[in-house]
Tab-separated table of C-alpha atoms in Angstrom:
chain	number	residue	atom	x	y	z
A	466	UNK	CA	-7.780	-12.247	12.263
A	467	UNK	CA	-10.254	-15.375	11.674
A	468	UNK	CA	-9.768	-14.814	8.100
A	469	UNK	CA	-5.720	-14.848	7.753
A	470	UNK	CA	-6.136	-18.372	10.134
A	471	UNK	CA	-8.653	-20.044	7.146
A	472	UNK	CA	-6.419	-18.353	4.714
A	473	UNK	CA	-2.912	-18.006	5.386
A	474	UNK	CA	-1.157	-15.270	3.120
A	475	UNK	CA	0.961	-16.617	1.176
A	476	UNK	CA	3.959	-14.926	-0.827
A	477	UNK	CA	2.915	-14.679	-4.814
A	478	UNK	CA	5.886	-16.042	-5.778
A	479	UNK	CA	7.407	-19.079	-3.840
A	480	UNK	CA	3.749	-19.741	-1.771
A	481	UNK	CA	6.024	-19.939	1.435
A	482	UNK	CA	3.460	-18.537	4.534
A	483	UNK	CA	4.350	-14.706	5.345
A	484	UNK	CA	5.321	-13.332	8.724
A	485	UNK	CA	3.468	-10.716	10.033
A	486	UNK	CA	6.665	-8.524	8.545
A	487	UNK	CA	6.006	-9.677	4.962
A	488	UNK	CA	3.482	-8.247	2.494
A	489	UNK	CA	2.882	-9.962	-0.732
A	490	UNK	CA	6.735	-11.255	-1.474
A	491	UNK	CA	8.723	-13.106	1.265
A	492	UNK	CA	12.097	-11.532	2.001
A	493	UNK	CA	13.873	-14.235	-0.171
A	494	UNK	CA	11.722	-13.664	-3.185
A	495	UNK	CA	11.612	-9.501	-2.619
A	496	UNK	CA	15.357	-9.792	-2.361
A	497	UNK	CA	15.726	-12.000	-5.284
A	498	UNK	CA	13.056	-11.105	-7.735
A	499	UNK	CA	14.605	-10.323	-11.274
A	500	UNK	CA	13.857	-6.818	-11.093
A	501	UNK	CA	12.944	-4.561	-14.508
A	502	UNK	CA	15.185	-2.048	-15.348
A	503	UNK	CA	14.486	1.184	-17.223
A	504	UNK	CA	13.002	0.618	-20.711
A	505	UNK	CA	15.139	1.336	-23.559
A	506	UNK	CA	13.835	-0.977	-26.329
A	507	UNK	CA	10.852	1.766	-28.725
A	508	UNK	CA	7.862	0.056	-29.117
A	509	UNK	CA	5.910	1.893	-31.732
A	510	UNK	CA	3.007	4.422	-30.816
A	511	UNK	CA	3.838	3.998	-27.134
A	512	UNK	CA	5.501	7.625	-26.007
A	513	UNK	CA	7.224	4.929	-23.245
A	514	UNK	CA	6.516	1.976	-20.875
A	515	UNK	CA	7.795	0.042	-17.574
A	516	UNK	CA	7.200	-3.024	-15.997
A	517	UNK	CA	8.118	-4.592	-12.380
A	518	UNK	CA	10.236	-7.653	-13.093
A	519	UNK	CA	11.292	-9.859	-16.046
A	520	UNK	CA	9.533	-12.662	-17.095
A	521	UNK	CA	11.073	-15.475	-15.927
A	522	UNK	CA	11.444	-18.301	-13.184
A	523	UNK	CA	9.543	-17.809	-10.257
A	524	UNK	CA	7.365	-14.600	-11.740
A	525	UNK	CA	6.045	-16.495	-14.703
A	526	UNK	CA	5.205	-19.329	-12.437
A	527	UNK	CA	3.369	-16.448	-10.353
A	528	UNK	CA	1.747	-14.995	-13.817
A	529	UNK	CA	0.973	-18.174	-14.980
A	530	UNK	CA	-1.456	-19.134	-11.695
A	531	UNK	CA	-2.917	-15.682	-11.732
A	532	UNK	CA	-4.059	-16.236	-15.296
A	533	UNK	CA	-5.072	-19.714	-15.506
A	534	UNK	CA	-5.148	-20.771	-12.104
A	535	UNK	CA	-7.694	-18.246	-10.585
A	536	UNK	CA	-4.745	-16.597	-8.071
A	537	UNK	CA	-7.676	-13.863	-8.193
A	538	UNK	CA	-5.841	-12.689	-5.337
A	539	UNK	CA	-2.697	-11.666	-7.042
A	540	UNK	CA	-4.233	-8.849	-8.479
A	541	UNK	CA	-4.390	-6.394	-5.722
A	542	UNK	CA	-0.600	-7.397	-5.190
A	543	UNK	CA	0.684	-7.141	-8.698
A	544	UNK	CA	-1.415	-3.507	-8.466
A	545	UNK	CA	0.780	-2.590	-5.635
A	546	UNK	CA	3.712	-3.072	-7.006
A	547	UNK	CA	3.086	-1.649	-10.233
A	548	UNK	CA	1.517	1.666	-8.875
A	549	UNK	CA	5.164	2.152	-7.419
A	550	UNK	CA	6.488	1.241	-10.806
A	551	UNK	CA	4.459	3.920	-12.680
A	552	UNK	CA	4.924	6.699	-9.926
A	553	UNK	CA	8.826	6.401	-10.834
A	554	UNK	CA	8.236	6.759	-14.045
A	555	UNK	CA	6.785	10.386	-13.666
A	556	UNK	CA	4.173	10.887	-16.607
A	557	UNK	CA	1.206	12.523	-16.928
A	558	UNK	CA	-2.474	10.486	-17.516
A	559	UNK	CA	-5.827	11.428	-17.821
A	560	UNK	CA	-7.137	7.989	-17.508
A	561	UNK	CA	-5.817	4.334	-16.635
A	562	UNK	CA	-7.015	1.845	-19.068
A	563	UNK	CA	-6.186	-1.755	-20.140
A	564	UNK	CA	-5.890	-4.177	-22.622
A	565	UNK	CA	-9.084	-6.541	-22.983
A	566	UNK	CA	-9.137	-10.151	-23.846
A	567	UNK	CA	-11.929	-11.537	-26.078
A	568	UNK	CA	-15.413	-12.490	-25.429
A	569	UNK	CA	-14.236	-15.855	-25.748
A	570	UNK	CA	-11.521	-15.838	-23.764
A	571	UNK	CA	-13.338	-14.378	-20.706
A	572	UNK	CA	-16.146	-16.194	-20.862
A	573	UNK	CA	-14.104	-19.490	-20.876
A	574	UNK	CA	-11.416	-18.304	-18.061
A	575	UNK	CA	-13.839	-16.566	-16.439
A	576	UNK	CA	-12.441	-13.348	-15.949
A	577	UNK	CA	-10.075	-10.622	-17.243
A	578	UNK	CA	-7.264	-10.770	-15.919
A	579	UNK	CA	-5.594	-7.414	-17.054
A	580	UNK	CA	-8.852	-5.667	-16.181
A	581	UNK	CA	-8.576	-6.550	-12.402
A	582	UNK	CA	-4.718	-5.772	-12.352
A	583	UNK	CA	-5.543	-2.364	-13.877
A	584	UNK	CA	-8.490	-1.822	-11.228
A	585	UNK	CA	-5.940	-2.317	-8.692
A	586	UNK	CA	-3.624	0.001	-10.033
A	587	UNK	CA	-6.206	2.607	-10.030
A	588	UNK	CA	-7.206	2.153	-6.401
A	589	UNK	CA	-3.413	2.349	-5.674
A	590	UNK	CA	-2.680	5.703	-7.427
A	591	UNK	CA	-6.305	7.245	-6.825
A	592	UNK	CA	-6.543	7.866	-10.602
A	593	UNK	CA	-9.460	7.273	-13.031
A	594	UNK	CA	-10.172	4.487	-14.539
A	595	UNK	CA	-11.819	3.980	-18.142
A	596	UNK	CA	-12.628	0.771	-20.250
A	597	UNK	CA	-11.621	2.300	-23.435
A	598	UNK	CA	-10.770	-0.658	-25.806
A	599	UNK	CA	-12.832	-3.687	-26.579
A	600	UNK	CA	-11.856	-6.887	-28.584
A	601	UNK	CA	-13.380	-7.062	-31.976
A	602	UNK	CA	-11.673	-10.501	-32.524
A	603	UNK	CA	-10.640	-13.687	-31.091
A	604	UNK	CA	-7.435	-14.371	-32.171
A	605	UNK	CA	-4.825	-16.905	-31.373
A	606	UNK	CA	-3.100	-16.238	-28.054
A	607	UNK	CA	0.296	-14.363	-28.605
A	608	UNK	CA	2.378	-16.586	-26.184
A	609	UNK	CA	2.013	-18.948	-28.897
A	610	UNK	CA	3.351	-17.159	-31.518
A	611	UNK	CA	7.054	-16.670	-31.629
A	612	UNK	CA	7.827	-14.896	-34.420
A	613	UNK	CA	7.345	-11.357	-33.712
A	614	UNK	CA	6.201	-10.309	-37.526
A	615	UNK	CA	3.661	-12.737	-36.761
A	616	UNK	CA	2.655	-11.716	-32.871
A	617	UNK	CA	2.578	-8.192	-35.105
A	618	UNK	CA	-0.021	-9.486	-38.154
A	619	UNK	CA	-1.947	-11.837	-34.920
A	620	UNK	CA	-3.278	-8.445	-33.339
A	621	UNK	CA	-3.365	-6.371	-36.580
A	622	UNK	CA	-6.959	-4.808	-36.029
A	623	UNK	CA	-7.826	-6.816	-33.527
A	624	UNK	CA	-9.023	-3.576	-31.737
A	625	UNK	CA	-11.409	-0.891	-31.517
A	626	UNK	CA	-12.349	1.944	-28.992
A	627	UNK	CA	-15.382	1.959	-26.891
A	628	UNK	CA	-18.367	3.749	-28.516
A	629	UNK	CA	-19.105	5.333	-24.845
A	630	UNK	CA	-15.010	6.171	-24.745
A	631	UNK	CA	-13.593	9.798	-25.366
A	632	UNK	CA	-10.233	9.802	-25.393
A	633	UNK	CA	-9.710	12.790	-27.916
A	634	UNK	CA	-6.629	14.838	-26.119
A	635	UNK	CA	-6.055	12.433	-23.896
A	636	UNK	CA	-3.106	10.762	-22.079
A	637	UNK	CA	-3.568	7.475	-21.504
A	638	UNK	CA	-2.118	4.871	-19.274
A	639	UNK	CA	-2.301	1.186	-20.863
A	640	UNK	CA	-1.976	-2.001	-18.402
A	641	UNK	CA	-1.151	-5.279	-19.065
A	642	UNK	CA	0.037	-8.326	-17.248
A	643	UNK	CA	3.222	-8.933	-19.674
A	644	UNK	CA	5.117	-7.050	-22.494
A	645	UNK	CA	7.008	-9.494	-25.351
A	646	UNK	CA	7.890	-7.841	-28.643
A	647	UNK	CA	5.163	-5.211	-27.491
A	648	UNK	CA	3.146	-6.280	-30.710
A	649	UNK	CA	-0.378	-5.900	-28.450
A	650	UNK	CA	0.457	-2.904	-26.536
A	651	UNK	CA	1.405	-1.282	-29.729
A	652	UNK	CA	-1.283	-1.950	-31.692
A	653	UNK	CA	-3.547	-1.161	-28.576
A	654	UNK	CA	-1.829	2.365	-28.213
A	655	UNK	CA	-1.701	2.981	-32.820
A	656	UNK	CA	-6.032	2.378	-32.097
A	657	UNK	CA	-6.474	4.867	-29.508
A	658	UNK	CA	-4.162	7.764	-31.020
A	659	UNK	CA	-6.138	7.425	-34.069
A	660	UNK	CA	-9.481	7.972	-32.022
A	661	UNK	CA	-7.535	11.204	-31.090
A	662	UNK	CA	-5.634	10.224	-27.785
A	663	UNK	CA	-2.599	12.684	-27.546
A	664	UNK	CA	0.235	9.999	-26.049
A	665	UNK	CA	-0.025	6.777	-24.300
A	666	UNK	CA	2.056	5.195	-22.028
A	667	UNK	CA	2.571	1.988	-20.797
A	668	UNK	CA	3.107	-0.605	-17.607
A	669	UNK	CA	2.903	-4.269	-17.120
A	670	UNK	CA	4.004	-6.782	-14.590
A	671	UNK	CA	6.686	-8.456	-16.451
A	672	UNK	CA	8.446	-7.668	-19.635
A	673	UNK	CA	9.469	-11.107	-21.272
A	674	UNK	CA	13.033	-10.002	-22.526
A	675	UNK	CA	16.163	-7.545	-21.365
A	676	UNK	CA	16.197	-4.608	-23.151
A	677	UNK	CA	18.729	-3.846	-26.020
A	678	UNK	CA	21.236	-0.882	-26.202
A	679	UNK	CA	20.339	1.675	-28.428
C-alpha cells in the first residue's frame, strides 16, 4: 500500500522497520519484551488487575514517546496487546473505562493518552465503553513523586464520577497506561465503588515494579 511506503511501520519498541511477518513488535523485541506476570501485590479497592510488560528499558522508552512524543499511533497497538491481557484474566465488566488526566494536562499535551489506549481496548474486545471519571484537580504528576504515602495523599480526592455516569451495580474495567504503587488506580476504583459500582478491575500497559510474595 501507498500509505505503508510514506509511512513505514515501525516496531513500538526498538523503531526497527517490520517485515510483512511482524505486527507491532519485531521478533527480537516480541521475544525479548519483559513480560508481566500474574499480579499478586493487593492494591486497595481494586477486586484485581494485570498489565502486559514491566516498566522498564525498551517499554518505558516506548511509553515515554506515546505520552510526550505524540506516538498517537501506539495506541491501537498497546490496545491489542492489552485486550489479550484482559481476556486471560477472565472477569466479568459491564463497562471499560479509564483514568483521565486534567484539563490542564490535556490541553497542554494535547490529548489523553489513557483515553485513546482504553478506546482501543474497547474496539479490540467489542465491549462498551463509558467516560465515567473526570479530574476535579490538577495535581503534580505521580512519576515525580517517589514516596508512595505521598503518590497516595497526591491523588487523595483528586476524583469524581461523571454526572451523566451510572455505574450503580456495576463492574467496571479501569485502563491506564502504567501501574506504580497503584496509588491512582486505587483511588480511581475507592471513587467509583462509593458511587455504587459493585467491583472494579484493572489493566495497564506496564506495571513499574515485580510483584512481591504474599
Amino acid at each position: 500500500m501507498l500509505l505503508d511506503l510514506v509511512f513505514p511501520k515501525k516496531c513500538i519498541f526498538c523503531r526497527r522497520l517490520l517485515t510483512d511477518a511482524e505486527t507491532d513488535l519485531c521478533h527480537s523485541c516480541r521475544t525479548e519484551a519483559p513480560d508481566f506476570s500474574s499480579s499478586k501485590n493487593n492494591i486497595p479497592f481494586v477486586a484485581g488487575w494485570t498489565a502486559v510488560w514491566y516498566y522498564k528499558d525498551s517499554v518505558k522508552h516506548s511509553i515515554h514517546r506515546y505520552k510526550f512524543r505524540r506516538a498517537l499511533s501506539y495506541a491501537d497497538a498497546y490496545g491489542r496487546f492489552l485486550a489479550m491481557r484482559i481476556q486471560q484474566m477472565e472477569v466479568p465488566y459491564d463497562y471499560i473505562t479509564w483514568v483521565p488526566i486534567s484539563i490542564w494536562r490535556r490541553f497542554s499535551r494535547g490529548y489523553d493518552q489513557v483515553a485513546l489506549l482504553a478506546k482501543a481496548v474497547s474496539k479490540e474486545l467489542d465491549a462498551p465503553l463509558l467516560s465515567t471519571l473526570k479530574k476535579k484537580r490538577h495535581n503534580p504528576a505521580q512519576s515525580g513523586i517517589a514516596d508512595p504515602a505521598h503518590r497516595k495523599a497526591n491523588v487523595l480526592g483528586a476524583y469524581a464520577v461523571r454526572g451523566d455516569a451510572d455505574v450503580s451495580g456495576k463492574t467496571i474495567l479501569l485502563i491506564d497506561d502504567v501501574i506504580t504503587t497503584g496509588a491512582t488506580i486505587s483511588e480511581c476504583a475507592k471513587t467509583l465503588l462509593a458511587a455504587g459500582a459493585k467491583e472494579v478491575y484493572c489493566a495497564a500497559i506496564a506495571s513499574a515494579h515485580k510483584n512481591k510474595k504474599k
